[in-house]
Tab-separated table of N, CA and C in Angstrom:
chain	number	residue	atom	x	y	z
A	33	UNK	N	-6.060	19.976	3.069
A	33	UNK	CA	-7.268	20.127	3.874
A	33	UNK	C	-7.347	18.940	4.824
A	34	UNK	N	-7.697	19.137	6.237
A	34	UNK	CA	-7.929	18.265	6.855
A	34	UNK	C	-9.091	17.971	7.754
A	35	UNK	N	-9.682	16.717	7.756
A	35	UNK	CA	-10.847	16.451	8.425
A	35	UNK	C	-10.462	16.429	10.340
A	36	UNK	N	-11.428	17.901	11.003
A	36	UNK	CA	-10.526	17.118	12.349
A	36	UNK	C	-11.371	17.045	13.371
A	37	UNK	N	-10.992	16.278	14.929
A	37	UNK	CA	-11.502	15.694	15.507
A	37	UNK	C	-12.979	17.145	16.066
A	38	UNK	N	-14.250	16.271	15.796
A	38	UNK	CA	-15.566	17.506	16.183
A	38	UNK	C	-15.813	17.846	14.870
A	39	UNK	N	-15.551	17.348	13.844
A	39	UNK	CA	-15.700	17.810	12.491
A	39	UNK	C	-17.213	17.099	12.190
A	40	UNK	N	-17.481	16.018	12.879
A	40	UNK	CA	-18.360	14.833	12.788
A	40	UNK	C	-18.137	13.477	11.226
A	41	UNK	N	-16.853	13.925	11.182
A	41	UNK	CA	-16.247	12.684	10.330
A	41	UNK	C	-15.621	11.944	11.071
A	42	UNK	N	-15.732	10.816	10.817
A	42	UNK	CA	-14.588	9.475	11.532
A	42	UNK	C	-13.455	9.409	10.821
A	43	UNK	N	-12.761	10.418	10.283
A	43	UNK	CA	-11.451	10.122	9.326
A	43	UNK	C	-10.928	11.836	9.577
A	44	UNK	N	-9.165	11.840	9.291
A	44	UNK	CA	-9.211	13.027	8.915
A	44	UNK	C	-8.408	12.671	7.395
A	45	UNK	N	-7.770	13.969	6.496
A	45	UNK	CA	-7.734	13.760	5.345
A	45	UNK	C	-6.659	14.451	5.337
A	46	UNK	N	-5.923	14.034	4.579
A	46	UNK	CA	-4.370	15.008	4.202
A	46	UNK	C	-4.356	14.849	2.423
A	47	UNK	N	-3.944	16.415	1.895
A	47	UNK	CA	-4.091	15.999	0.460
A	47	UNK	C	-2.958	16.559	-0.249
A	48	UNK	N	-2.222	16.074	-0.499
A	48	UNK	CA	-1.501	17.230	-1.778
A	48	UNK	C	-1.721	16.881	-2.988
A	49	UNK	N	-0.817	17.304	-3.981
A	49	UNK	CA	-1.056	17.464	-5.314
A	49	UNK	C	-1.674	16.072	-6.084
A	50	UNK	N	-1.076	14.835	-5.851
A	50	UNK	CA	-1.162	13.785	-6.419
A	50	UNK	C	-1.858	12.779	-5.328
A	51	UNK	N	-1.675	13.057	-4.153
A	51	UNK	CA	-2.169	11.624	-3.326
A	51	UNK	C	-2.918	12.259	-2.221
A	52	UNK	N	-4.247	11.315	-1.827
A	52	UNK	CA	-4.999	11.724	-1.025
A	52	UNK	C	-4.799	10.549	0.287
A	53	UNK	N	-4.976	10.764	1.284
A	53	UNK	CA	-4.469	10.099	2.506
A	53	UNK	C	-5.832	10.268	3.529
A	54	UNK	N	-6.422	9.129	3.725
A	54	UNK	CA	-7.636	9.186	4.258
A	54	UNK	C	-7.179	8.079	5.228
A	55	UNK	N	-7.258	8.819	6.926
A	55	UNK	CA	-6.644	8.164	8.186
A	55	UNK	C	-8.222	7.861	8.769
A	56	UNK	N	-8.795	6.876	8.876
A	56	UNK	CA	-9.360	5.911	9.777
A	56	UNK	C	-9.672	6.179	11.327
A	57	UNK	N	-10.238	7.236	12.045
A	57	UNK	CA	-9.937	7.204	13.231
A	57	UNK	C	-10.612	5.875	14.102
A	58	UNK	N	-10.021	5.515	15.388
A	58	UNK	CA	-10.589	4.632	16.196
A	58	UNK	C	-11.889	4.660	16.535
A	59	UNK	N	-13.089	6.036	16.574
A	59	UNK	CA	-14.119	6.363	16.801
A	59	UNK	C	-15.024	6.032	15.654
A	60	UNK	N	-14.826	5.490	14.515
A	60	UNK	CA	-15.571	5.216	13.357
A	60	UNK	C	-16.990	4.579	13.266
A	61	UNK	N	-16.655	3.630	14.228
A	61	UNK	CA	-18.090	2.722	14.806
A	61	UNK	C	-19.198	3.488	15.591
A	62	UNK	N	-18.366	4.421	16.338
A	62	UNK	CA	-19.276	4.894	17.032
A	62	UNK	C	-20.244	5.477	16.860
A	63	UNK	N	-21.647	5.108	17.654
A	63	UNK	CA	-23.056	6.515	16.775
A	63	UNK	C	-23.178	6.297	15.455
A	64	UNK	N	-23.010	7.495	14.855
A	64	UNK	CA	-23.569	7.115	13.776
A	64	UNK	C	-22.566	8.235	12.354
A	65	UNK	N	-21.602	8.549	13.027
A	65	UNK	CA	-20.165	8.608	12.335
A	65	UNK	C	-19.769	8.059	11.264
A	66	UNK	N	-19.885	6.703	11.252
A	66	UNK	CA	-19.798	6.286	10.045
A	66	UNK	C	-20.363	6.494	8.684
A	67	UNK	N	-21.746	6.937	8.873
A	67	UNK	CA	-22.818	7.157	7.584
A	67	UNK	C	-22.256	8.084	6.976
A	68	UNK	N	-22.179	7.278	5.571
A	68	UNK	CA	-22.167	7.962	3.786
A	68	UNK	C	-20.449	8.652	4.209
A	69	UNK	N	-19.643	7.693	5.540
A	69	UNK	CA	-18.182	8.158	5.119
A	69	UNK	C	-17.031	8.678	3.877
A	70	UNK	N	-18.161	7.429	2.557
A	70	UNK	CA	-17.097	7.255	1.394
A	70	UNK	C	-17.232	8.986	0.579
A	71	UNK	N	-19.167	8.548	0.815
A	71	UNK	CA	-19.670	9.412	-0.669
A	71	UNK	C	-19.462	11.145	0.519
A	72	UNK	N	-18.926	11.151	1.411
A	72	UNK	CA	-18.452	12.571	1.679
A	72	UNK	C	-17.066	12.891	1.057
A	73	UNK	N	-16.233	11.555	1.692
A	73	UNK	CA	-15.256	11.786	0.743
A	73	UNK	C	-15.233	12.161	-0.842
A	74	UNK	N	-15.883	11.496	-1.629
A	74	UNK	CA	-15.719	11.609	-2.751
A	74	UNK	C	-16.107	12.476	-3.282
A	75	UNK	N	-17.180	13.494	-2.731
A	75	UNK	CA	-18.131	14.392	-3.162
A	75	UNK	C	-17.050	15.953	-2.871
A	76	UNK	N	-16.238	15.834	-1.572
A	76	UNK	CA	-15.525	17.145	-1.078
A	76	UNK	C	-14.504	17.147	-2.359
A	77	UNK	N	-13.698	15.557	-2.101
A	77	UNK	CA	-12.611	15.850	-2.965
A	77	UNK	C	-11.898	14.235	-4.319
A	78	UNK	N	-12.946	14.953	-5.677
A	78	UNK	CA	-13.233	13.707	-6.239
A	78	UNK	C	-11.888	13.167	-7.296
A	79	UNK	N	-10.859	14.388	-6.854
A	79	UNK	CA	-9.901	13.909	-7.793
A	79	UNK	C	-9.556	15.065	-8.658
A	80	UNK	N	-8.721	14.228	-9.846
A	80	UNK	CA	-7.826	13.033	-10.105
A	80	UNK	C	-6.707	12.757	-8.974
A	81	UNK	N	-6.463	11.669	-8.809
A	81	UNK	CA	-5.488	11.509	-7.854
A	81	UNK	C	-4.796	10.582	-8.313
A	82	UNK	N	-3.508	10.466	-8.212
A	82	UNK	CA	-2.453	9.163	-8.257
A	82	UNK	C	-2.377	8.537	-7.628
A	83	UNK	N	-2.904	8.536	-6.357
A	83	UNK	CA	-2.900	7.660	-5.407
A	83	UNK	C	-3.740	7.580	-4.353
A	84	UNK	N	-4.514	7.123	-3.914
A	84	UNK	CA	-5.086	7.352	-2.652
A	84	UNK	C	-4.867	5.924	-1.111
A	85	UNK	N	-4.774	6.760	-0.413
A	85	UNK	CA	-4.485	5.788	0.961
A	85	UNK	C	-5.410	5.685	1.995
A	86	UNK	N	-5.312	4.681	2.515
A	86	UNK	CA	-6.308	4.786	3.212
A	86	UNK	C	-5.690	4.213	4.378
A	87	UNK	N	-5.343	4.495	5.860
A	87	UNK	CA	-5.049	4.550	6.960
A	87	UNK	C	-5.638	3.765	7.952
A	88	UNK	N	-5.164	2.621	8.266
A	88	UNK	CA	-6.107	1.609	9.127
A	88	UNK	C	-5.371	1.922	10.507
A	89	UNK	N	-4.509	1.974	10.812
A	89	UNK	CA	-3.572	1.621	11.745
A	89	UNK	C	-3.740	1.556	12.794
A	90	UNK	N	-5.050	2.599	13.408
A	90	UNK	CA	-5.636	2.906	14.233
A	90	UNK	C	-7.416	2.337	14.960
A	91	UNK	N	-7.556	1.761	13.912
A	91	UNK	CA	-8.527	1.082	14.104
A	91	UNK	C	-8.357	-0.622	14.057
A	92	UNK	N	-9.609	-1.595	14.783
A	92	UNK	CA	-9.601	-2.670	14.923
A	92	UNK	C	-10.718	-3.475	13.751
A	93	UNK	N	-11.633	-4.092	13.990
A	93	UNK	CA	-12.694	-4.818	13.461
A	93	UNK	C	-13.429	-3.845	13.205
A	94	UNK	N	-14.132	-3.553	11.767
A	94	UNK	CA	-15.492	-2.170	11.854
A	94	UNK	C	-16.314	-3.296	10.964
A	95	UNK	N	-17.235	-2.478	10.681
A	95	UNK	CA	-18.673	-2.889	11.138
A	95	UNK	C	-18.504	-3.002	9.225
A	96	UNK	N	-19.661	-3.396	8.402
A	96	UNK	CA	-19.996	-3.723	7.210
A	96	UNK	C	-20.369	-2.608	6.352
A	97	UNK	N	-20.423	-1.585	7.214
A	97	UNK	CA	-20.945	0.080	6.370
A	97	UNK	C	-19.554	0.493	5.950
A	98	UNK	N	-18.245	-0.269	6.668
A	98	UNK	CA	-16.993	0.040	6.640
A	98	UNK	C	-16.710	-0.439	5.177
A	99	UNK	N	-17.022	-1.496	4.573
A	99	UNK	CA	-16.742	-2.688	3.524
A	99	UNK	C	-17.408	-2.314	2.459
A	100	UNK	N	-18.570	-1.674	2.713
A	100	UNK	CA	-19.785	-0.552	1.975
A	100	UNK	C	-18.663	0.779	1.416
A	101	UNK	N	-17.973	1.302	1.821
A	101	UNK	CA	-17.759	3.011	1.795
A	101	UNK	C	-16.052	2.201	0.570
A	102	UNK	N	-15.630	1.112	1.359
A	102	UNK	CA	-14.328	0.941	0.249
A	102	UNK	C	-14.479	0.781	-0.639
A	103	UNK	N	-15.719	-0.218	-0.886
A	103	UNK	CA	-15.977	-0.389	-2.224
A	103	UNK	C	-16.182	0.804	-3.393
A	104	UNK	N	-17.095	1.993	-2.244
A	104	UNK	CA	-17.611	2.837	-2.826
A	104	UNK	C	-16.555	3.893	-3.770
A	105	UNK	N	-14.968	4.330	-2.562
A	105	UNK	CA	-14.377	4.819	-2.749
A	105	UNK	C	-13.678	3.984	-3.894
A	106	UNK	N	-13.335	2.718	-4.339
A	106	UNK	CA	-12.719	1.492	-5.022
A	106	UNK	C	-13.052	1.989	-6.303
A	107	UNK	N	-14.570	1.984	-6.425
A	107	UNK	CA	-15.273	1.725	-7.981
A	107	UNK	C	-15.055	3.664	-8.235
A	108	UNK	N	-14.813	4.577	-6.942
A	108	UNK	CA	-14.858	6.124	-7.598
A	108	UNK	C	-13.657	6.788	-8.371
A	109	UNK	N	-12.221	6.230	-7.416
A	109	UNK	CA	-11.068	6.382	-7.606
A	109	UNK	C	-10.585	5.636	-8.630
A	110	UNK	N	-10.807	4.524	-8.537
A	110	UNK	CA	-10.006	3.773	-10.261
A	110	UNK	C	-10.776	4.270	-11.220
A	111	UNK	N	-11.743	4.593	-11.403
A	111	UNK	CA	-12.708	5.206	-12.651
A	111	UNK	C	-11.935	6.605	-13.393
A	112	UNK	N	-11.063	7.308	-11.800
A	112	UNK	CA	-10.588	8.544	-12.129
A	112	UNK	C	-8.947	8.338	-12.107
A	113	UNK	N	-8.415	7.192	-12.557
A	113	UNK	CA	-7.066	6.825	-12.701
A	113	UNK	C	-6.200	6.497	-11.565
A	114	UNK	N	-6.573	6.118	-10.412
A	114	UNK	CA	-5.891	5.116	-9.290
A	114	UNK	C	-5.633	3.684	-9.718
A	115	UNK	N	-5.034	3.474	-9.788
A	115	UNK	CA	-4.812	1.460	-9.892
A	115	UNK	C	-5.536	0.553	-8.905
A	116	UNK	N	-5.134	1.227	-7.528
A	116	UNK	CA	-5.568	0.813	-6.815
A	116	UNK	C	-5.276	1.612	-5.109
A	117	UNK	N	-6.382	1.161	-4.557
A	117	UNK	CA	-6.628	1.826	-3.010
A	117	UNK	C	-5.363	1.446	-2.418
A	118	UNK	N	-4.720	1.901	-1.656
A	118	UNK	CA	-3.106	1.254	-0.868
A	118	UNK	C	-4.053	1.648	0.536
A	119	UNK	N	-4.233	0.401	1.184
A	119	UNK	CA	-4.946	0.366	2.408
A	119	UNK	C	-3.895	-0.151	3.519
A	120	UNK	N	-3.629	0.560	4.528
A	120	UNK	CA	-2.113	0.489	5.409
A	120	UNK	C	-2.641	-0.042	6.811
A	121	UNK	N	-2.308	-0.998	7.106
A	121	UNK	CA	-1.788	-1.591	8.108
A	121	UNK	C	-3.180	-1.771	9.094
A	122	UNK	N	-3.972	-2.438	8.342
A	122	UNK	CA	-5.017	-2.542	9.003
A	122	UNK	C	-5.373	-4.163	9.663
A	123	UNK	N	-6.866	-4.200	10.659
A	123	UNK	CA	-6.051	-5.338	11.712
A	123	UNK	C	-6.243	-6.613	11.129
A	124	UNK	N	-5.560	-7.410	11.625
A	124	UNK	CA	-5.679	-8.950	10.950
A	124	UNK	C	-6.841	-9.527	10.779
A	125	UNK	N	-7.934	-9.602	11.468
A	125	UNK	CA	-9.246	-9.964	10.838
A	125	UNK	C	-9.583	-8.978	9.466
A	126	UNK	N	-9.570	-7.977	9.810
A	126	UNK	CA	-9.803	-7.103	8.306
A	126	UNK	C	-9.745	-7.746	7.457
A	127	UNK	N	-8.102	-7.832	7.424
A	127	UNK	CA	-7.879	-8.688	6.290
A	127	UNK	C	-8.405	-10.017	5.803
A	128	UNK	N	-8.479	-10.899	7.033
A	128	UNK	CA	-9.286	-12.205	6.457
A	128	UNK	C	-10.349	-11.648	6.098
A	129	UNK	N	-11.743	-10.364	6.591
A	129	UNK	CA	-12.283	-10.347	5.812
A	129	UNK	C	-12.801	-10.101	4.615
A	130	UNK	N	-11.770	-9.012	4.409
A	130	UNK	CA	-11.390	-9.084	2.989
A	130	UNK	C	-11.349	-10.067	2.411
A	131	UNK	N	-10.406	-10.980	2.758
A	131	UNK	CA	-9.968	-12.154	1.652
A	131	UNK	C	-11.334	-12.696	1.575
A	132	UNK	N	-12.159	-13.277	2.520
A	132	UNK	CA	-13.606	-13.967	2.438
A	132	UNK	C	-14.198	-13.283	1.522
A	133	UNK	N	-14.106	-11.980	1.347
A	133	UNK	CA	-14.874	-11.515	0.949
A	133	UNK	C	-14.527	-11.050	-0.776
A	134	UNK	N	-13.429	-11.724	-1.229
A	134	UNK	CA	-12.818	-11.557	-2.182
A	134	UNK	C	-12.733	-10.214	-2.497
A	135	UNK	N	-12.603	-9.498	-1.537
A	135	UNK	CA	-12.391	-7.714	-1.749
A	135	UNK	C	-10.495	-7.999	-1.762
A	136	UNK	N	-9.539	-8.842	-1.129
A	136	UNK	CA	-8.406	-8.216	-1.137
A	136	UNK	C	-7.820	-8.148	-2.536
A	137	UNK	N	-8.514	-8.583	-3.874
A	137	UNK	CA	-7.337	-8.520	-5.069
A	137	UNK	C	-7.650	-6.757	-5.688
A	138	UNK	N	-8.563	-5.968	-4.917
A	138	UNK	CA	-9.153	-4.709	-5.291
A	138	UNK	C	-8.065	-4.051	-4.572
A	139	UNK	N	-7.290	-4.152	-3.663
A	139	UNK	CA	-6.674	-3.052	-2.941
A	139	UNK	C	-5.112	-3.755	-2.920
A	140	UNK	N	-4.434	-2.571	-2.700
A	140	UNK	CA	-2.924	-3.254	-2.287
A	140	UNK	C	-2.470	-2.945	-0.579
A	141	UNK	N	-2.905	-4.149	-0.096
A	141	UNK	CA	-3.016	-4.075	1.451
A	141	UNK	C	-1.551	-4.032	1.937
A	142	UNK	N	-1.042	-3.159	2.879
A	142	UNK	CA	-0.021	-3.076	3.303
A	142	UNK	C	-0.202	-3.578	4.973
A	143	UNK	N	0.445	-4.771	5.350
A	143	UNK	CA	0.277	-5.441	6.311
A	143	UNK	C	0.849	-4.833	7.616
A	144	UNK	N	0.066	-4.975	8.930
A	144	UNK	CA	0.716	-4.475	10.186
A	144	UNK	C	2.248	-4.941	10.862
């Protein structure tokens, strides 16, 4: 299933059997797109999954509702047997704020 552009999600979603792949679009900030991003996710499609990803690649600096929805997805997915979020290639401040924010030992960040 995929989330797509006019859907009024800021992400689209690719799923198969074991791993869910949640891509980040560049429009995320915008309006008001972002609201309750995680808990849509989690509510359409709550699992079990072996893995879930999450797709930065495309986006730059987002906003704190962004830091809000990982957590959200963080504490939903390991509860239902993920280890951990594999968050891909997202931008270099991200990451410092992660680290500030002692969010990076929660995810396994895959660097740009």
């Amino acid at each position: 299933m995929d989330s797509t552009p006019g859907s009024g999600h800021p992400y689209d979603l690719s799923i198969d059997e074991t791993t869910l792949l949640v891509t980040i679009r560049r429009e995320f900030d915008t309006g008001s797109l972002h609201q309750d991003w995680a808990h849509s996710i989690v509510t359409a499609h709550p699992g079990p999954f072996t893995a879930v990803v999450l797709d930065l690649s495309s986006t730059g600096l987002l906003l704190s509702t962004f830091f809000a929805g990982l957590i959200k997805l963080h504490f939903h997915y390991t509860q239902h047997g993920v280890a951990k979020i594999r968050v891909l290639k997202p931008d270099l401040r991200m990451v410092r704020n992660l680290s500030m924010l002692r969010m990076d030992q929660l995810f396994d960040i895959v660097l740009r």
